[in-house]
Amino acid sequence: MLNPPHRYGQDTTQWITVPPQGYGGIQWVAATLIDGLLDAGCEILLVGAPGSAPRPGLTVSGATTFDATRVALREFGPDVVHDHTNGQMLPAEPDWPAVRTHHLNGAPEHRANIVYLSRAQCRAAGSTGAPIIRLPVNPDRYTYRETKADFLLFLGRVSAHKGARQAAAFAQAASLPLRLAGPAWELDYLHGILTDYPSTAEYIGEVGGPCRTDLLADAQALLVLSQPFGGPLGGEWIEPGATVVAEAAVSGTPVIATDNGCLAEIAPQVGTALPAELTPTPEQAAKVLAGLPAPKHLRATAVERWGHHVITAKYLEVYRRAASGGTWV
Ligand code: UDP
């Protein structure tokens, strides 16, 4: 399992682990798949996340470079490599059968044996024949609550493409406080929101551990008002997979999303997908909140569609396909 190695914030002594200390979409995907694969009896080498806790069946490599990864893989001798690094840690023609999950926008660096996260992401990459496997969630790692507190939640990087400002506008229209949780790397953007919505938006910083799972379980709803612009690499942003949607749903919390990218495909099952450009009136916000699904339905839907055992079974199928010489683009 190849994870992209990143330092933990400004701390040059630590790497972001699998699962991550705080923000980390790809790290959560790797952790959740590892949960499922260990349950299925696989033996796993995790590369690119030194400091992660080893478990029976899971070995954690210290490798963080392309060359060291190659050495670690040679020693381990995998049947199949699952690359989450967009080619950063694995050459175009690796020595082992490989499956690559595309976590970004646009066309992947290496197109062979890609798995996409949504039809929207797959279409935008120009692929027609590659498998689409949704992002997984392990319900055992989340807290489920039916009684909610009086706030709305934003959980993600506080950036224009993630719609943090739109979340504040929605919360103001709904007359509910908004807790903004996540790293804020664009400080002007954050300060703009706090200045324009002073009595609605509260910034609580990056969260992890029980603080994160409590927020997910206690919120009236999670706001994922992703916008089709301002992507991290510039240009159009098509939301590729959105881990937070399944995380909220297993916690019994509905999702108020936009229709950007994957959200049009997954949000309606556990909430709603509004037009990305909508600035809701108080009446519209109240109507949206009144129409959201109940916690029991949300958890059951998330486990059935995106539960880690369901998604692991789909990956095992593509691993077998790759390991027996299959190729696709
Ligand atoms: N996250 C977190 N703490 C934070 C903000 C986000 O643990 O303060 C997690 C969140 O729960 C999710 C991941 O980081 O698992 C973000 O992944 P997502 O796919 O939603 O967004 P992206 O990877 O596109 O930024």
GROMACS .gro file of C-alpha atoms and ligand atoms in nm:
model
  354
    1MET     CA    1   0.000   0.000   0.000
    2LEU     CA    2   0.181   0.313  -0.123
    3ASN     CA    3   0.080   0.633   0.055
    4PRO     CA    4   0.215   0.974  -0.049
    5PRO     CA    5   0.468   1.078   0.221
    6HIS     CA    6   0.399   1.421   0.370
    7ARG     CA    7   0.545   1.589   0.677
    8TYR     CA    8   0.298   1.657   0.957
    9GLY     CA    9   0.246   2.035   0.931
   10GLN     CA   10   0.564   2.229   1.010
   11ASP     CA   11   0.702   1.938   1.215
   12THR     CA   12   1.006   1.800   1.033
   13THR     CA   13   1.040   1.509   1.279
   14GLN     CA   14   0.701   1.351   1.196
   15TRP     CA   15   0.521   1.219   0.890
   16ILE     CA   16   0.145   1.215   0.843
   17THR     CA   17   0.056   0.864   0.953
   18VAL     CA   18  -0.202   0.610   0.834
   19PRO     CA   19  -0.458   0.678   0.978
   20PRO     CA   20  -0.368   1.048   0.995
   21GLN     CA   21  -0.326   1.260   1.309
   22GLY     CA   22  -0.568   1.518   1.159
   23TYR     CA   23  -0.644   1.621   0.799
   24GLY     CA   24  -0.563   1.349   0.546
   25GLY     CA   25  -0.808   1.213   0.291
   26ILE     CA   26  -0.570   0.968   0.120
   27GLN     CA   27  -0.435   0.850   0.457
   28TRP     CA   28  -0.789   0.768   0.571
   29VAL     CA   29  -0.855   0.577   0.249
   30ALA     CA   30  -0.537   0.372   0.299
   31ALA     CA   31  -0.617   0.309   0.667
   32THR     CA   32  -0.972   0.198   0.595
   33LEU     CA   33  -0.867  -0.033   0.313
   34ILE     CA   34  -0.598  -0.180   0.539
   35ASP     CA   35  -0.871  -0.252   0.800
   36GLY     CA   36  -1.071  -0.439   0.538
   37LEU     CA   37  -0.775  -0.620   0.380
   38LEU     CA   38  -0.643  -0.741   0.717
   39ASP     CA   39  -0.992  -0.876   0.796
   40ALA     CA   40  -0.978  -1.055   0.459
   41GLY     CA   41  -0.650  -1.222   0.561
   42CYS     CA   42  -0.405  -1.018   0.351
   43GLU     CA   43  -0.050  -0.942   0.450
   44ILE     CA   44   0.037  -0.578   0.389
   45LEU     CA   45   0.343  -0.357   0.362
   46LEU     CA   46   0.259   0.012   0.415
   47VAL     CA   47   0.504   0.254   0.251
   48GLY     CA   48   0.509   0.634   0.273
   49ALA     CA   49   0.377   0.680   0.625
   50PRO     CA   50   0.660   0.616   0.876
   51GLY     CA   51   0.539   0.630   1.236
   52SER     CA   52   0.209   0.453   1.159
   53ALA     CA   53   0.127   0.180   1.410
   54PRO     CA   54   0.208  -0.172   1.286
   55ARG     CA   55  -0.051  -0.444   1.351
   56PRO     CA   56  -0.052  -0.821   1.304
   57GLY     CA   57  -0.037  -0.861   0.926
   58LEU     CA   58   0.071  -0.499   0.870
   59THR     CA   59   0.438  -0.400   0.837
   60VAL     CA   60   0.522  -0.028   0.829
   61SER     CA   61   0.815   0.068   0.607
   62GLY     CA   62   1.041   0.365   0.683
   63ALA     CA   63   1.081   0.439   0.310
   64THR     CA   64   0.981   0.786   0.193
   65THR     CA   65   1.165   0.817  -0.140
   66PHE     CA   66   1.117   0.662  -0.481
   67ASP     CA   67   1.440   0.458  -0.457
   68ALA     CA   68   1.384   0.344  -0.098
   69THR     CA   69   1.032   0.237  -0.195
   70ARG     CA   70   1.169   0.019  -0.472
   71VAL     CA   71   1.408  -0.149  -0.224
   72ALA     CA   72   1.129  -0.201   0.033
   73LEU     CA   73   0.904  -0.356  -0.233
   74ARG     CA   74   1.181  -0.589  -0.349
   75GLU     CA   75   1.231  -0.715   0.008
   76PHE     CA   76   0.859  -0.765   0.063
   77GLY     CA   77   0.778  -0.918  -0.277
   78PRO     CA   78   0.411  -0.822  -0.310
   79ASP     CA   79   0.155  -1.001  -0.527
   80VAL     CA   80   0.015  -0.659  -0.612
   81VAL     CA   81   0.101  -0.296  -0.536
   82HIS     CA   82  -0.177  -0.047  -0.461
   83ASP     CA   83  -0.048   0.301  -0.543
   84HIS     CA   84  -0.217   0.610  -0.395
   85THR     CA   85   0.073   0.841  -0.487
   86ASN     CA   86  -0.019   0.938  -0.842
   87GLY     CA   87   0.304   0.786  -0.971
   88GLN     CA   88   0.523   0.970  -0.716
   89MET     CA   89   0.651   0.646  -0.561
   90LEU     CA   90   0.599   0.395  -0.844
   91PRO     CA   91   0.738   0.402  -1.199
   92ALA     CA   92   0.516   0.383  -1.508
   93GLU     CA   93   0.621   0.021  -1.556
   94PRO     CA   94   0.668  -0.127  -1.210
   95ASP     CA   95   0.824  -0.467  -1.140
   96TRP     CA   96   0.497  -0.588  -0.985
   97PRO     CA   97   0.132  -0.594  -1.090
   98ALA     CA   98  -0.010  -0.260  -0.979
   99VAL     CA   99  -0.345  -0.091  -0.922
  100ARG     CA  100  -0.350   0.288  -0.889
  101THR     CA  101  -0.626   0.489  -0.728
  102HIS     CA  102  -0.658   0.838  -0.877
  103HIS     CA  103  -0.721   1.089  -0.600
  104LEU     CA  104  -0.686   1.411  -0.801
  105ASN     CA  105  -0.848   1.596  -1.089
  106GLY     CA  106  -0.762   1.560  -1.457
  107ALA     CA  107  -0.574   1.275  -1.621
  108PRO     CA  108  -0.354   1.060  -1.397
  109GLU     CA  109   0.025   1.061  -1.437
  110HIS     CA  110   0.025   0.690  -1.531
  111ARG     CA  111  -0.295   0.563  -1.691
  112ALA     CA  112  -0.244   0.186  -1.661
  113ASN     CA  113  -0.475   0.003  -1.417
  114ILE     CA  114  -0.632   0.314  -1.268
  115VAL     CA  115  -0.931   0.302  -1.036
  116TYR     CA  116  -1.148   0.615  -1.025
  117LEU     CA  117  -1.359   0.735  -0.734
  118SER     CA  118  -1.660   0.863  -0.924
  119ARG     CA  119  -1.813   0.876  -1.269
  120ALA     CA  120  -1.744   1.252  -1.280
  121GLN     CA  121  -1.373   1.204  -1.205
  122CYS     CA  122  -1.346   0.918  -1.457
  123ARG     CA  123  -1.520   1.121  -1.730
  124ALA     CA  124  -1.299   1.425  -1.669
  125ALA     CA  125  -0.988   1.205  -1.701
  126GLY     CA  126  -1.112   1.085  -2.040
  127SER     CA  127  -1.148   0.719  -1.939
  128THR     CA  128  -1.440   0.500  -2.036
  129GLY     CA  129  -1.335   0.150  -1.930
  130ALA     CA  130  -1.168   0.183  -1.588
  131PRO     CA  131  -1.336   0.060  -1.268
  132ILE     CA  132  -1.504   0.311  -1.038
  133ILE     CA  133  -1.481   0.225  -0.668
  134ARG     CA  134  -1.615   0.467  -0.407
  135LEU     CA  135  -1.412   0.579  -0.107
  136PRO     CA  136  -1.450   0.343   0.191
  137VAL     CA  137  -1.549   0.405   0.552
  138ASN     CA  138  -1.502   0.178   0.854
  139PRO     CA  139  -1.808   0.230   1.079
  140ASP     CA  140  -1.615   0.099   1.382
  141ARG     CA  141  -1.386   0.400   1.367
  142TYR     CA  142  -1.677   0.649   1.403
  143THR     CA  143  -1.927   0.745   1.672
  144TYR     CA  144  -2.296   0.714   1.584
  145ARG     CA  145  -2.545   0.950   1.753
  146GLU     CA  146  -2.911   1.015   1.689
  147THR     CA  147  -2.937   1.321   1.915
  148LYS     CA  148  -2.775   1.621   1.753
  149ALA     CA  149  -2.646   1.953   1.883
  150ASP     CA  150  -2.738   2.292   1.739
  151PHE     CA  151  -2.457   2.353   1.493
  152LEU     CA  152  -2.356   2.285   1.134
  153LEU     CA  153  -2.013   2.142   1.052
  154PHE     CA  154  -1.753   2.211   0.785
  155LEU     CA  155  -1.471   1.951   0.796
  156GLY     CA  156  -1.191   1.984   0.543
  157ARG     CA  157  -0.927   2.222   0.422
  158VAL     CA  158  -1.059   2.575   0.455
  159SER     CA  159  -1.014   2.664   0.088
  160ALA     CA  160  -1.225   2.819  -0.188
  161HIS     CA  161  -1.280   2.493  -0.379
  162LYS     CA  162  -1.414   2.326  -0.064
  163GLY     CA  163  -1.683   2.595  -0.022
  164ALA     CA  164  -1.611   2.705   0.335
  165ARG     CA  165  -1.748   3.054   0.255
  166GLN     CA  166  -2.064   2.902   0.105
  167ALA     CA  167  -2.098   2.693   0.423
  168ALA     CA  168  -2.096   3.013   0.631
  169ALA     CA  169  -2.358   3.169   0.400
  170PHE     CA  170  -2.579   2.859   0.434
  171ALA     CA  171  -2.541   2.854   0.813
  172GLN     CA  172  -2.631   3.223   0.836
  173ALA     CA  173  -2.943   3.163   0.625
  174ALA     CA  174  -3.032   2.869   0.851
  175SER     CA  175  -2.967   3.076   1.169
  176LEU     CA  176  -2.733   2.806   1.299
  177PRO     CA  177  -2.370   2.841   1.410
  178LEU     CA  178  -2.107   2.691   1.182
  179ARG     CA  179  -1.800   2.515   1.320
  180LEU     CA  180  -1.520   2.532   1.065
  181ALA     CA  181  -1.270   2.251   1.126
  182GLY     CA  182  -0.963   2.189   0.916
  183PRO     CA  183  -0.628   2.333   0.819
  184ALA     CA  184  -0.642   2.690   0.684
  185TRP     CA  185  -0.349   2.736   0.450
  186GLU     CA  186  -0.504   3.039   0.278
  187LEU     CA  187  -0.529   3.274   0.575
  188ASP     CA  188  -0.688   3.562   0.378
  189TYR     CA  189  -0.969   3.331   0.277
  190LEU     CA  190  -1.032   3.223   0.638
  191HIS     CA  191  -1.016   3.580   0.771
  192GLY     CA  192  -1.259   3.694   0.501
  193ILE     CA  193  -1.514   3.438   0.619
  194LEU     CA  194  -1.470   3.524   0.988
  195THR     CA  195  -1.503   3.897   0.907
  196ASP     CA  196  -1.813   3.857   0.690
  197TYR     CA  197  -1.992   3.604   0.914
  198PRO     CA  198  -1.879   3.706   1.265
  199SER     CA  199  -2.181   3.577   1.453
  200THR     CA  200  -2.212   3.254   1.250
  201ALA     CA  201  -1.867   3.108   1.175
  202GLU     CA  202  -1.630   2.981   1.442
  203TYR     CA  203  -1.288   2.847   1.338
  204ILE     CA  204  -1.173   2.558   1.556
  205GLY     CA  205  -0.861   2.456   1.362
  206GLU     CA  206  -0.751   2.114   1.241
  207VAL     CA  207  -0.907   1.829   1.441
  208GLY     CA  208  -0.829   1.462   1.498
  209GLY     CA  209  -0.913   1.179   1.738
  210PRO     CA  210  -1.236   1.191   1.944
  211CYS     CA  211  -1.276   1.566   1.880
  212ARG     CA  212  -1.321   1.486   1.508
  213THR     CA  213  -1.556   1.191   1.557
  214ASP     CA  214  -1.765   1.384   1.814
  215LEU     CA  215  -1.804   1.677   1.573
  216LEU     CA  216  -1.913   1.438   1.299
  217ALA     CA  217  -2.164   1.265   1.528
  218ASP     CA  218  -2.307   1.579   1.694
  219ALA     CA  219  -2.362   1.814   1.398
  220GLN     CA  220  -2.711   1.880   1.261
  221ALA     CA  221  -2.557   1.836   0.917
  222LEU     CA  222  -2.221   1.838   0.739
  223LEU     CA  223  -2.182   2.109   0.475
  224VAL     CA  224  -1.984   2.000   0.167
  225LEU     CA  225  -2.056   2.295  -0.060
  226SER     CA  226  -1.767   2.220  -0.298
  227GLN     CA  227  -1.720   2.473  -0.583
  228PRO     CA  228  -1.607   2.402  -0.941
  229PHE     CA  229  -1.320   2.654  -0.924
  230GLY     CA  230  -1.008   2.738  -0.720
  231GLY     CA  231  -0.868   2.384  -0.715
  232PRO     CA  232  -0.542   2.322  -0.526
  233LEU     CA  233  -0.347   2.299  -0.851
  234GLY     CA  234  -0.541   2.590  -1.006
  235GLY     CA  235  -0.829   2.580  -1.252
  236GLU     CA  236  -1.153   2.385  -1.241
  237TRP     CA  237  -1.221   2.161  -0.940
  238ILE     CA  238  -1.429   1.850  -0.983
  239GLU     CA  239  -1.478   1.695  -0.638
  240PRO     CA  240  -1.322   1.349  -0.693
  241GLY     CA  241  -1.439   1.128  -0.403
  242ALA     CA  242  -1.516   1.324  -0.081
  243THR     CA  243  -1.428   1.101   0.213
  244VAL     CA  244  -1.623   1.325   0.451
  245VAL     CA  245  -1.959   1.228   0.300
  246ALA     CA  246  -1.937   0.864   0.412
  247GLU     CA  247  -1.780   0.966   0.745
  248ALA     CA  248  -2.076   1.192   0.830
  249ALA     CA  249  -2.333   0.936   0.716
  250VAL     CA  250  -2.194   0.651   0.934
  251SER     CA  251  -2.203   0.895   1.223
  252GLY     CA  252  -2.577   0.943   1.161
  253THR     CA  253  -2.526   1.295   1.023
  254PRO     CA  254  -2.683   1.410   0.696
  255VAL     CA  255  -2.488   1.584   0.422
  256ILE     CA  256  -2.578   1.911   0.253
  257ALA     CA  257  -2.359   1.919  -0.056
  258THR     CA  258  -2.338   2.084  -0.393
  259ASP     CA  259  -2.369   1.891  -0.717
  260ASN     CA  260  -1.996   1.931  -0.795
  261GLY     CA  261  -1.824   1.615  -0.925
  262CYS     CA  262  -1.882   1.300  -0.720
  263LEU     CA  263  -2.122   1.482  -0.487
  264ALA     CA  264  -2.405   1.471  -0.742
  265GLU     CA  265  -2.363   1.091  -0.739
  266ILE     CA  266  -2.331   1.019  -0.366
  267ALA     CA  267  -2.479   1.307  -0.162
  268PRO     CA  268  -2.848   1.257  -0.253
  269GLN     CA  269  -2.841   0.910  -0.087
  270VAL     CA  270  -2.740   1.061   0.247
  271GLY     CA  271  -2.868   1.416   0.218
  272THR     CA  272  -2.898   1.654  -0.070
  273ALA     CA  273  -2.695   1.799  -0.360
  274LEU     CA  274  -2.775   2.167  -0.425
  275PRO     CA  275  -2.667   2.370  -0.731
  276ALA     CA  276  -2.311   2.492  -0.661
  277GLU     CA  277  -2.403   2.856  -0.733
  278LEU     CA  278  -2.705   2.867  -0.498
  279THR     CA  279  -2.705   3.127  -0.221
  280PRO     CA  280  -3.000   3.006  -0.014
  281THR     CA  281  -3.265   3.227   0.144
  282PRO     CA  282  -3.369   3.150   0.504
  283GLU     CA  283  -3.680   2.974   0.366
  284GLN     CA  284  -3.472   2.756   0.132
  285ALA     CA  285  -3.223   2.669   0.408
  286ALA     CA  286  -3.506   2.573   0.646
  287LYS     CA  287  -3.663   2.354   0.375
  288VAL     CA  288  -3.333   2.176   0.307
  289LEU     CA  289  -3.279   2.104   0.678
  290ALA     CA  290  -3.636   1.981   0.723
  291GLY     CA  291  -3.601   1.733   0.434
  292LEU     CA  292  -3.285   1.553   0.548
  293PRO     CA  293  -3.283   1.174   0.613
  294ALA     CA  294  -3.287   1.022   0.964
  295PRO     CA  295  -2.966   0.897   1.137
  296LYS     CA  296  -3.055   0.523   1.116
  297HIS     CA  297  -3.113   0.543   0.742
  298LEU     CA  298  -2.785   0.733   0.697
  299ARG     CA  299  -2.571   0.481   0.880
  300ALA     CA  300  -2.733   0.183   0.708
  301THR     CA  301  -2.691   0.345   0.364
  302ALA     CA  302  -2.327   0.431   0.426
  303VAL     CA  303  -2.239   0.081   0.549
  304GLU     CA  304  -2.422  -0.085   0.260
  305ARG     CA  305  -2.265   0.133  -0.010
  306TRP     CA  306  -1.929   0.241   0.126
  307GLY     CA  307  -1.856   0.012   0.422
  308HIS     CA  308  -1.493  -0.106   0.427
  309HIS     CA  309  -1.580  -0.472   0.370
  310VAL     CA  310  -1.792  -0.388   0.064
  311ILE     CA  311  -1.522  -0.164  -0.086
  312THR     CA  312  -1.240  -0.406   0.005
  313ALA     CA  313  -1.418  -0.684  -0.186
  314LYS     CA  314  -1.425  -0.459  -0.494
  315TYR     CA  315  -1.054  -0.385  -0.460
  316LEU     CA  316  -0.970  -0.754  -0.411
  317GLU     CA  317  -1.140  -0.816  -0.744
  318VAL     CA  318  -0.923  -0.558  -0.925
  319TYR     CA  319  -0.610  -0.677  -0.740
  320ARG     CA  320  -0.679  -1.030  -0.871
  321ARG     CA  321  -0.737  -0.892  -1.219
  322ALA     CA  322  -0.403  -0.706  -1.211
  323ALA     CA  323  -0.216  -0.995  -1.047
  324SER     CA  324  -0.331  -1.232  -1.321
  325GLY     CA  325  -0.193  -1.001  -1.590
  326GLY     CA  326  -0.503  -0.795  -1.662
  327THR     CA  327  -0.458  -0.437  -1.782
  328TRP     CA  328  -0.703  -0.154  -1.842
  329VAL     CA  329  -0.703   0.225  -1.893
  330UDP     N1  330  -1.001   1.583   0.831
  330UDP     C1  331  -0.957   1.568   0.962
  330UDP     N2  332  -0.935   1.679   1.036
  330UDP     C2  333  -0.958   1.804   0.989
  330UDP     C3  334  -1.005   1.819   0.857
  330UDP     C4  335  -1.026   1.706   0.780
  330UDP     O1  336  -0.935   1.456   1.010
  330UDP     O2  337  -0.937   1.900   1.062
  330UDP     C5  338  -1.019   1.462   0.749
  330UDP     C6  339  -1.162   1.434   0.706
  330UDP     O3  340  -1.233   1.369   0.809
  330UDP     C7  341  -1.137   1.348   0.582
  330UDP     C8  342  -1.009   1.404   0.523
  330UDP     O4  343  -0.944   1.477   0.629
  330UDP     O5  344  -1.112   1.213   0.621
  330UDP     C9  345  -1.031   1.495   0.404
  330UDP     O6  346  -1.064   1.415   0.295
  330UDP     P1  347  -1.168   1.461   0.181
  330UDP     O7  348  -1.171   1.353   0.078
  330UDP     O8  349  -1.299   1.496   0.242
  330UDP     O9  350  -1.104   1.596   0.122
  330UDP     P2  351  -0.972   1.622   0.034
  330UDP    O10  352  -0.881   1.504   0.050
  330UDP    O11  353  -1.022   1.640  -0.108
  330UDP    O12  354  -0.915   1.750   0.087
   0.00000   0.00000   0.00000
